[in-house]
XYZ file of C-alpha atoms in Angstrom:
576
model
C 85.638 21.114 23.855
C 86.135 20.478 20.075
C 89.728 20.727 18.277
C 89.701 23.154 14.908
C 89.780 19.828 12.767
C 87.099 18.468 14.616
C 85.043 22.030 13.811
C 86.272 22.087 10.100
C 84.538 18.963 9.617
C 81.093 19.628 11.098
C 80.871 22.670 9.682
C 80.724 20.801 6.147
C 78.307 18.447 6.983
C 75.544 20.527 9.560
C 72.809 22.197 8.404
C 74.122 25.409 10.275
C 76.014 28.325 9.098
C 79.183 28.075 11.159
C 81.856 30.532 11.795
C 85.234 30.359 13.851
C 88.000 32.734 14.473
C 91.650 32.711 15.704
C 93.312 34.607 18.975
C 93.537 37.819 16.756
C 89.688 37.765 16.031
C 90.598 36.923 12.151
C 87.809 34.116 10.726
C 89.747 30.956 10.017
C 86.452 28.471 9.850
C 83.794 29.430 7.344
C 80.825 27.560 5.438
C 79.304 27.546 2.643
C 76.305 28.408 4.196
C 77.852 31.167 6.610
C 78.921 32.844 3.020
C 75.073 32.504 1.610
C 73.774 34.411 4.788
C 76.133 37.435 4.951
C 75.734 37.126 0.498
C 79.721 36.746 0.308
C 82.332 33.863 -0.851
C 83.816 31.979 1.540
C 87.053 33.074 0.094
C 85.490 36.895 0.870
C 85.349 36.098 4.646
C 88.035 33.868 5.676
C 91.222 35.757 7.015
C 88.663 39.551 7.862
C 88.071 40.310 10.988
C 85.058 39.487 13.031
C 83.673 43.397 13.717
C 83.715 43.589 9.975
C 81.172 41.011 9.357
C 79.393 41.030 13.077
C 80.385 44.337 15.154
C 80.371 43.840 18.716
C 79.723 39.956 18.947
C 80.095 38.423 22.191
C 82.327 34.897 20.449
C 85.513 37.034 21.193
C 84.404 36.777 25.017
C 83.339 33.520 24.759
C 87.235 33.153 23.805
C 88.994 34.168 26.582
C 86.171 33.597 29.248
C 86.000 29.812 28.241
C 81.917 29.536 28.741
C 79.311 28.307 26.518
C 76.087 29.757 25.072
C 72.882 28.098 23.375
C 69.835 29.558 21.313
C 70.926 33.536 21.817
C 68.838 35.843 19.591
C 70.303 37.947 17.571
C 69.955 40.165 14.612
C 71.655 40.858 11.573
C 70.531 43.529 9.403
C 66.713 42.225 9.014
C 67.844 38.714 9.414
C 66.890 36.643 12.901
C 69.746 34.828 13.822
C 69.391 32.065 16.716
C 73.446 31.627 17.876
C 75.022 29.148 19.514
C 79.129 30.084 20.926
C 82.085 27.739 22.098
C 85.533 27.793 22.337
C 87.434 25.392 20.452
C 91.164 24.720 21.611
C 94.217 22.918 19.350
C 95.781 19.462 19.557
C 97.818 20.517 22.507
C 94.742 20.868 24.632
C 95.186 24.956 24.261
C 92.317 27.523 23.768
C 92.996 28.973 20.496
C 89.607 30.253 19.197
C 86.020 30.263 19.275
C 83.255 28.960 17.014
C 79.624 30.351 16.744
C 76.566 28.238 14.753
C 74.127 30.371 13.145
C 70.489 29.722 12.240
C 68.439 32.088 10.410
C 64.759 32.301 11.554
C 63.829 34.688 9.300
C 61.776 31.981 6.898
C 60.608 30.601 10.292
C 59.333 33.984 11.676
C 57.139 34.150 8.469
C 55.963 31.173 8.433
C 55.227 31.102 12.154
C 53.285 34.482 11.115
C 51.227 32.454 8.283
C 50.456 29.760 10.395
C 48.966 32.222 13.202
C 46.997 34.304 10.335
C 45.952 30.896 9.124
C 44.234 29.987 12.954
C 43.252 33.217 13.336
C 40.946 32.781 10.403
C 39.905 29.293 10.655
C 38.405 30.674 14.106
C 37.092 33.592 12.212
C 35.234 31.790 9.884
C 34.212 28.891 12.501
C 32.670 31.818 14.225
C 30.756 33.025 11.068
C 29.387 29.240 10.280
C 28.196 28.700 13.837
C 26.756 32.279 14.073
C 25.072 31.748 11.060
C 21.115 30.872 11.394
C 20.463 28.472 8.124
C 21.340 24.808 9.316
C 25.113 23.663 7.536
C 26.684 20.796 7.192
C 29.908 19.243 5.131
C 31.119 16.187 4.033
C 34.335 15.242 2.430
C 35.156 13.732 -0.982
C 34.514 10.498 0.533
C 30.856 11.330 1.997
C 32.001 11.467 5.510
C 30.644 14.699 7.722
C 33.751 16.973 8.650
C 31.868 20.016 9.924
C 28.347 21.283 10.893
C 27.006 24.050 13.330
C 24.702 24.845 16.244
C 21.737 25.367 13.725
C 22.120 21.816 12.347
C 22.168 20.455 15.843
C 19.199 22.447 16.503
C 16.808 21.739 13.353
C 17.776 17.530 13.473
C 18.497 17.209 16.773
C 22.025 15.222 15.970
C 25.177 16.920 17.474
C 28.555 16.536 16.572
C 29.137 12.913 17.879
C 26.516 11.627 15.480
C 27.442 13.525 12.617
C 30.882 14.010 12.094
C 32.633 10.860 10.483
C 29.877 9.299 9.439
C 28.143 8.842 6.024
C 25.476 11.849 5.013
C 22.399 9.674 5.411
C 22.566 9.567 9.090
C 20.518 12.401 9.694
C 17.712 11.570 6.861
C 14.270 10.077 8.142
C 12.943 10.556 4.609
C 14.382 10.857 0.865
C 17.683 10.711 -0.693
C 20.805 12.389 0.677
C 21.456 15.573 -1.804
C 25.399 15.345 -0.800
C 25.552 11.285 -1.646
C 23.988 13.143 -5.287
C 26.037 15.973 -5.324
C 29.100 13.595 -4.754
C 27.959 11.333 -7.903
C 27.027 14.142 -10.039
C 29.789 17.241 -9.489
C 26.250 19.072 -9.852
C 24.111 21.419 -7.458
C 21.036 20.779 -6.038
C 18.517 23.436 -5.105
C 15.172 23.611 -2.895
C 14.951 19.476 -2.091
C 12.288 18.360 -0.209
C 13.337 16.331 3.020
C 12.774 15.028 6.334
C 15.424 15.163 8.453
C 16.227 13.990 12.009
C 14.890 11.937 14.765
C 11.442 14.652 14.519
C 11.081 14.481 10.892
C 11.774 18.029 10.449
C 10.493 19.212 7.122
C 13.321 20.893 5.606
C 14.619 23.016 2.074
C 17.826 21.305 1.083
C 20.775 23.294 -0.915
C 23.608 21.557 -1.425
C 26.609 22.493 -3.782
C 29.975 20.971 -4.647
C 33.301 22.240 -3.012
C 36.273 22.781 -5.837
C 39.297 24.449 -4.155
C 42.300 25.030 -6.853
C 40.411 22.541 -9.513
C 39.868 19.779 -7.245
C 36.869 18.212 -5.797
C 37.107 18.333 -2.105
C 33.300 17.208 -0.623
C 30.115 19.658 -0.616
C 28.228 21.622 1.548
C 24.507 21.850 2.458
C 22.491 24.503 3.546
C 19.439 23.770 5.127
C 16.339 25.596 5.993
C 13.362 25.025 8.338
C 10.265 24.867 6.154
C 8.004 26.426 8.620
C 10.488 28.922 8.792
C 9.866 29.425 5.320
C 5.917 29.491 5.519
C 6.805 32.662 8.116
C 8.577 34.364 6.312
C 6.631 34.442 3.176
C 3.205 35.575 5.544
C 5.382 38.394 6.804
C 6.447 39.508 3.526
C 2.663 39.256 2.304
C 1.686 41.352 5.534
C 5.199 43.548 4.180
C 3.739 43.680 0.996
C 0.012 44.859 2.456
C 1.532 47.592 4.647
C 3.720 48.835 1.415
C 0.312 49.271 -0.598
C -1.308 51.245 2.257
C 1.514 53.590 2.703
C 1.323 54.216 -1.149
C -1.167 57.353 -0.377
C 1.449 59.397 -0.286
C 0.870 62.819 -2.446
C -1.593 65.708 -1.385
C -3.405 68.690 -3.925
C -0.124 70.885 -2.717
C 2.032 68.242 -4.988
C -0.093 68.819 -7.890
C 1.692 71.537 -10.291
C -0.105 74.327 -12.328
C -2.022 77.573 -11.862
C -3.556 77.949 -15.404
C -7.665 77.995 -15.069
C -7.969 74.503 -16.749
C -6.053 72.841 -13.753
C -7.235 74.973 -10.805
C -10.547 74.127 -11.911
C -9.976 70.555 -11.462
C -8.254 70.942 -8.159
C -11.201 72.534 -6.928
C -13.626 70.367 -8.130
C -11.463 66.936 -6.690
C -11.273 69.367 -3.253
C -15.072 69.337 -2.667
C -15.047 65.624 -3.894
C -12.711 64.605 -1.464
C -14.852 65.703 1.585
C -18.014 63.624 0.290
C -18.097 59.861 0.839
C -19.454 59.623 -3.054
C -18.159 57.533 -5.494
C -15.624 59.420 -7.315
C -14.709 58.939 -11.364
C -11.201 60.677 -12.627
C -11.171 60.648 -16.353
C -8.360 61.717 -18.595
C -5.858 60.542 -21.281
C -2.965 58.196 -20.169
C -0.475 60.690 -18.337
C -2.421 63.483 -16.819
C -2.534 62.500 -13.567
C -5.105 60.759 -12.627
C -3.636 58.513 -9.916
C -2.180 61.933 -8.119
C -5.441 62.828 -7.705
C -7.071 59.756 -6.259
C -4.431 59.957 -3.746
C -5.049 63.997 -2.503
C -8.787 62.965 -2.839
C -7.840 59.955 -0.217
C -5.438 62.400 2.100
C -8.040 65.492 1.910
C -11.091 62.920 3.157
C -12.145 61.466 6.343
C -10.873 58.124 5.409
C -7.050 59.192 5.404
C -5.727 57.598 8.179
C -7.457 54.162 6.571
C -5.469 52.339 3.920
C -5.142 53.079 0.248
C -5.068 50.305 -1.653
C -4.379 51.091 -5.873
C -5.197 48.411 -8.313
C -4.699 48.092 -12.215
C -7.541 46.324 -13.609
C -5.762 46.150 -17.050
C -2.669 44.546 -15.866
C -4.594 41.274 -14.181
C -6.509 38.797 -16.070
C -10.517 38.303 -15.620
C -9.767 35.307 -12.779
C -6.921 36.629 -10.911
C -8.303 40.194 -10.518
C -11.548 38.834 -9.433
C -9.874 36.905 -6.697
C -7.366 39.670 -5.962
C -10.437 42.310 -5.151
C -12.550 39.933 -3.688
C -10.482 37.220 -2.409
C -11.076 33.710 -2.531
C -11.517 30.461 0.293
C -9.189 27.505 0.641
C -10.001 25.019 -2.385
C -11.238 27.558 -4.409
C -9.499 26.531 -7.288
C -5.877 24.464 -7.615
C -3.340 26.524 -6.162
C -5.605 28.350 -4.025
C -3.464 29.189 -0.782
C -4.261 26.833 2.609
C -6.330 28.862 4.326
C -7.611 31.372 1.704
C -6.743 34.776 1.170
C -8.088 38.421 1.810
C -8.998 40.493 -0.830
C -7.967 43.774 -1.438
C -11.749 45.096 -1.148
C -11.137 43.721 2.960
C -7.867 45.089 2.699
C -9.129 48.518 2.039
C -11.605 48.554 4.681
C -12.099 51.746 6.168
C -10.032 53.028 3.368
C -10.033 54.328 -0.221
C -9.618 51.479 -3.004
C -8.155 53.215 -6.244
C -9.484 50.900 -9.345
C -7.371 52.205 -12.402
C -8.170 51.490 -16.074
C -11.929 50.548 -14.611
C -13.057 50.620 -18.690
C -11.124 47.453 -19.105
C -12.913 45.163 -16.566
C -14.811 42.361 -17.833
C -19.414 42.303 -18.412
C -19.044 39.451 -15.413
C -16.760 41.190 -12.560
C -18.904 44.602 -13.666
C -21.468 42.781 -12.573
C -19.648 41.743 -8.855
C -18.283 45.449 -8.804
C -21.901 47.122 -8.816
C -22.886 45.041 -5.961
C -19.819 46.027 -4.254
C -21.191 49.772 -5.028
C -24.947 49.170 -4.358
C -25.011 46.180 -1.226
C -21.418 47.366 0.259
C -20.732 43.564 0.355
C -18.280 41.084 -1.400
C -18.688 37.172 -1.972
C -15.408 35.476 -2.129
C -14.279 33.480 -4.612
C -15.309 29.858 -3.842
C -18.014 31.186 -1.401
C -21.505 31.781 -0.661
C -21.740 34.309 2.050
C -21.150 37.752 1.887
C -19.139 40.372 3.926
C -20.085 43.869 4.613
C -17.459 45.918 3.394
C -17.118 49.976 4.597
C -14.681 50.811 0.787
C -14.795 54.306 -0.543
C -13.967 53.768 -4.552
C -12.242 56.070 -6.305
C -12.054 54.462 -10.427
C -10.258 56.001 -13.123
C -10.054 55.749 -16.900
C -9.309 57.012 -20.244
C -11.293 55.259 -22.108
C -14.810 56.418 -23.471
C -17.303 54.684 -21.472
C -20.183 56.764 -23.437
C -18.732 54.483 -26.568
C -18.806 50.989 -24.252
C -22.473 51.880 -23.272
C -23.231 52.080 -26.533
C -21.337 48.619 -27.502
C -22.863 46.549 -24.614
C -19.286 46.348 -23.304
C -19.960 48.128 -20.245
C -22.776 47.875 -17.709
C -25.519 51.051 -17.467
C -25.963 50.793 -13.943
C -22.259 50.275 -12.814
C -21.509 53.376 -15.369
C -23.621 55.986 -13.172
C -22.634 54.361 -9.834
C -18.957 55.438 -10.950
C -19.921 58.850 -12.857
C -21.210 60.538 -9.093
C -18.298 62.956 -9.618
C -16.391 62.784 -12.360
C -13.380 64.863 -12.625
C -12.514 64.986 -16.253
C -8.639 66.144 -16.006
C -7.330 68.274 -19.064
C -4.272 66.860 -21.097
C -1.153 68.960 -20.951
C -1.646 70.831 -24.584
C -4.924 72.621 -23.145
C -2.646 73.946 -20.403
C 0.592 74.921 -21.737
C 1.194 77.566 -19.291
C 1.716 75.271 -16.966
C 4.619 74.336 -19.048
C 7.543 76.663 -17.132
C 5.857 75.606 -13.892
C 6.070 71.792 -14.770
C 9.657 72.142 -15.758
C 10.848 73.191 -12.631
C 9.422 71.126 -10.536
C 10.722 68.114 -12.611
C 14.181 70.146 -12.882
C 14.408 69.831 -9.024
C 12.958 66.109 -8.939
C 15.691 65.152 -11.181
C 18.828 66.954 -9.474
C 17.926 65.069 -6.160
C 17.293 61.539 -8.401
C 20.404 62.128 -10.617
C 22.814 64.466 -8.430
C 22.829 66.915 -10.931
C 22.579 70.909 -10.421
C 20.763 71.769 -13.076
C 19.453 75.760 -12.344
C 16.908 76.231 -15.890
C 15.750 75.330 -19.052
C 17.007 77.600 -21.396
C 14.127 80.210 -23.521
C 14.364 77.913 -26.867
C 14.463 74.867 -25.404
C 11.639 75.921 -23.933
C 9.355 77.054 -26.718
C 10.528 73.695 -28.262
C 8.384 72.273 -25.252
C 5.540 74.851 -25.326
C 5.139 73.528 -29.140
C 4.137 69.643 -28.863
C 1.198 68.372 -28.071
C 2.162 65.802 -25.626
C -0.004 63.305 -26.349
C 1.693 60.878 -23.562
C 0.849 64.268 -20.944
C 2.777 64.830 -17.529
C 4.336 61.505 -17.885
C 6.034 61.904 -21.450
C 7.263 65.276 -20.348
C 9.076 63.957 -17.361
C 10.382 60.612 -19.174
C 11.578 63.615 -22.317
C 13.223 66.070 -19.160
C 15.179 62.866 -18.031
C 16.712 62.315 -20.806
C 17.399 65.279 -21.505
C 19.192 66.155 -18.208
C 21.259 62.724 -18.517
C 22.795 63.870 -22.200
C 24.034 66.817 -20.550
C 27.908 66.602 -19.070
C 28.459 67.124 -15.446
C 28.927 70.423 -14.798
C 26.419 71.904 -17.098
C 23.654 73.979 -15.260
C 21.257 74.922 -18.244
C 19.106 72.705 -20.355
C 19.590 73.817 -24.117
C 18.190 72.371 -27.112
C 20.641 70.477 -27.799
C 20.222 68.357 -24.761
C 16.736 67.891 -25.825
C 15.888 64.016 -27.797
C 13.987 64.156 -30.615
C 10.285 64.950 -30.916
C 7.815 63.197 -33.150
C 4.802 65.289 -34.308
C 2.914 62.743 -35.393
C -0.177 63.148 -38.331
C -3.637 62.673 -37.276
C -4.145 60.256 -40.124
C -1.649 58.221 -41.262
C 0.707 56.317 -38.920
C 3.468 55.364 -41.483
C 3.770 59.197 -42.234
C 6.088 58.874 -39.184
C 8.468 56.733 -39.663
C 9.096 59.347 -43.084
C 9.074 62.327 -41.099
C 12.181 60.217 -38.720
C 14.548 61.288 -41.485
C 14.049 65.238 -41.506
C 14.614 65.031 -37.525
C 17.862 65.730 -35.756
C 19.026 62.889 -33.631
C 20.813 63.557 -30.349
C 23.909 61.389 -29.826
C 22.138 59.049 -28.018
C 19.530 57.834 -30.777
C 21.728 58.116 -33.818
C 21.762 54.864 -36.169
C 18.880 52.062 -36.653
C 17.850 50.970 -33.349
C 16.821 54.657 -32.197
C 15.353 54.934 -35.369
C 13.556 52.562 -35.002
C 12.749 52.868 -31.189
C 11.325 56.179 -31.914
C 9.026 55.374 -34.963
C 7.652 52.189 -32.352
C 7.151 55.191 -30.041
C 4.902 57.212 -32.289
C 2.756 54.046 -33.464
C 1.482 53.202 -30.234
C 0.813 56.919 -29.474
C -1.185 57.267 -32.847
C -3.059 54.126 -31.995
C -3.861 55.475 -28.802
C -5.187 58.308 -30.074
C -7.257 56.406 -33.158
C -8.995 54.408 -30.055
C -9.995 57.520 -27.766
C -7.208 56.051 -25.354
C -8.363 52.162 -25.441
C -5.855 49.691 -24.861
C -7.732 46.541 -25.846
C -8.741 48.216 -28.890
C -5.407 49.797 -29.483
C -3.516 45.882 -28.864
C -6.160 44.850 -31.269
C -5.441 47.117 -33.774
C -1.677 46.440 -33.694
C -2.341 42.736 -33.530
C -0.530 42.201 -29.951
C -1.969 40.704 -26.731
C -2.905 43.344 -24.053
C -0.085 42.327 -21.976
C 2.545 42.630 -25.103
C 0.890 45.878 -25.383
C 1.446 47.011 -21.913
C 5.256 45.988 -21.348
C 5.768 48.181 -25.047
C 3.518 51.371 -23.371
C 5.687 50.670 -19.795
C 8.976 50.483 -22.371
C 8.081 53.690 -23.819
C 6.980 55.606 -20.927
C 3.646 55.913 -21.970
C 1.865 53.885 -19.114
């Protein structure tokens, strides 16, 4: 049993906070660090009574009961104390006190909590990387492996015995280790080339440094089965099939107007669709002419077969002759192993939708007529043919009557097309439609935007009635857009206000609209240069249009741009 000098002593020199009191309970032995954890002097706590600092501590028991306790848990205020009691007697050999050593846990409890959240990730995250399907592996700043997962095992072959520890190269059969790089460099390295592994596995190596708080700690690779790869991209081509044959989507019910020029049409493209004739949709850019070749597909015989569309404008001469017809391996560099199906087989028991059929080249006009005449395609690269069982619906806007005359277009191929054409009228000869049109595209556009716009208010409307549209359906619905995304949330009607600006542009002169840009009130939106000068863009391409009958080449040639500069500006403008 320790003497009060004895006590006085340790308690300067341990680490513990250490209190001691007399017969009468009054503290005589206190610390410096017994003052820092009840946040008083020592002077403060020497001569009070215990139950003012600790109420109903057990030390006065351990007083006059003479025993001994180790590692009791206690608490003080939010504080975890671990105690430790004694009596402590005087020079005579007489108990005259006791003494208790306190240790707060508190910092410990947290820490202990850390270090448990710490595991408990770390197995988190080990359970991500081995559930993970893409092969990983990491090395450390000094190219030795520290961590890789079942996939990596799986694609090489090498488990954790060979891997971990040793340099990077130990799994490469062929080429350069992209972590030794990576390590030299401080750079990433994408899609490498490798064999890896005792089966030469041809892999797809990513591999990127590691920085954690601004220092370089190893990298980490990512790799990737190359066959794998091959799959997936034949799926997604097989993805990407299926998505064009599901494209047939819209029926004569989704076709909007009852004015006679429309109904007319309708009609007409009804008794089309039941005929396995070559059908011919003409019209300027915007009318609808796609809309129709798909009710002609869903109202024929052929509508559970695919419907395949195809822009003949956007393609060049080579690539859309091998996209419709297909082509056989080594048919030109880059052709795909194994060759590749063309649309025309695609469509096969289907409906093939050739848009923009006036801007096909004399040389595939001369592949598409035998398409029309044999019903059989030559691939690209081959000499035998295929019978093919296509229903073709074309569409233009451009005036094949003019390309006859030219010797741009073939005689022959032009009445194989013109069986039944359905010449669709532009929006200006059916203005009544107009109300009809609005409210459809109203509805399209709350569902699109989450709006709840109800109307279009009476002048806003006659502002509508009064263009002539030359962009059609599709100008109205890119103009109703906008219009419905300057209004504020909240707002239910479409005023004029709301409306953007409309160009009526002059049959002759296209410069007379950038003048007529200054008498026009801009909306919010297209105030200052760049809408200026968006808008006057806008109306040159539309007057071009119009100058050419609706032909792009000629229209691109006009304006000095290529055909494809021509069609990103019509796409930009909503006028494709």
């Amino acid at each position: 049993m320790f003497m009060r000098g004895q006590l006085e002593r340790i308690a300067g020199e341990t680490h513990h906070a250490v209190l001691g009191i007399n017969l009468l309970n009054e503290i005589v032995i206190c610390n410096s660090l017994a003052a820092k954890l009840f946040e008083l002097s020592v002077e403060e706590i020497l001569g009070k009574d215990l139950c003012q600092l600790m109420p109903d501590d057990s030390l006065p028991h351990i007083r006059d009961s003479q025993t001994i306790e180790f590692n009791k848990s206690i608490r003080l205020g939010s504080k975890m104390i671990i105690a430790s009691r004694m009596p402590f007697q005087d020079d005579k050999g007489r108990v005259v006190g006791a003494v208790t050593f306190l240790q707060d846990m508190t910092e410990y409890e947290e820490l202990r909590g850390k270090v448990n959240e710490l595991q408990e990730r770390r197995i988190f995250l080990t359970a991500i990387i081995n559930s993970i399907q893409d092969a990983i592996s990491v090395v450390d700043e000094n190219g030795l492996g520290i961590l890789i997962n079942p996939a990596y095992t799986h694609l090489t072959g090498l488990t954790a015995d060979d891997a971990l520890g040793k340099p990077p190269t130990v799994d490469i059969a062929e080429g350069e280790s992209m972590h030794m790089q990576v390590l030299r460099t401080r750079q990433s390295v994408k899609g490498a080339l490798m064999k890896l592994g005792p089966k030469r596995k041809d892999v797809i190596v990513n591999v990127a440094p590691i920085i954690v708080s601004g220092q370089f700690r190893g990298t980490v690779g990512v790799l990737r089965d190359q066959s794998e790869v091959h799959n997936l991209s034949e799926e997604l081509e097989r993805a990407k099939r299926l998505t064009r044959h599901l494209k047939a989507k819209y029926t004569f019910n989704d076709i909007v107007g009852e004015s006679n020029a429309i109904t007319e049409v309708i009609e007409q493209a009804q008794r089309a669709a039941v005929t396995p004739a070559t059908v011919l949709l003409r019209g300027e850019s915007g009318t609808g002419k796609e809309l129709f070749a798909h009710a002609i597909h869903r109202s024929s015989e052929r509508h559970k077969g695919p419907f395949i569309r195809v822009n003949c404008a956007a393609l060049t001469d080579n690539l859309l002759e091998s996209e419709l017809f297909g082509y056989v391996e080594g048919a030109f560099t880059g052709a795909k192993r194994g060759g590749k199906v063309g649309l025309f087989e695609e469509a096969n028991g289907g409906t093939i939708f050739l848009d923009e059929i006036g801007e096909i080249s004399l040389n595939l006009q001369a592949k598409l007529l035998r398409v029309l005449q044999e019903r059989e395609i030559v691939k690209v690269g081959d000499n035998r043919s295929f019978n093919v069982d296509v229903r073709v619906i074309a569409a233009t806007n451009a005036n094949l009557e003019a390309g006859l005359r030219a010797g741009k277009f073939r005689e022959d191929l032009y009445y194989r097309l013109n069986v039944i054409p359905v010449i669709i009228p532009p929006l200006r000869q059916r203005r009544s439609d107009m109300p009809l049109l609005v409210r459809h595209l109203i509805g399209s556009f709350n569902q699109e935007y989450g709006r709840s716009v109800e109307r279009i208010s009476d002048e806003a409307l006659q502002i509508l009635m009064g263009y002539h549209w030359p962009g059609n359906v599709r100008e109205l619905e890119n103009f109703l857009g906008r219009a419905i995304i300057n209004m504020r949330i909240g707002e239910t009607v479409v005023e004029h206000h709301h409306l953007p600006v409309l160009i009526q542009p002059t049959p002759n002169s296209s410069e007379a609209h950038f003048g007529n840009l200054a008498h026009i009130s801009l909306t919010e939106e297209e105030l200052g240069f760049e809408g200026l000068q968006r808008q006057w863009e806008r109306a040159l391409l539309v007057t071009t249009l119009q100058r050419t009958g609706g032909n792009k080449t000629k229209a691109a040639q006009q304006l000095k741009m290529s055909i494809r500069n021509f069609y990103y500006k019509l796409e930009r403008h909503a006028l494709l």
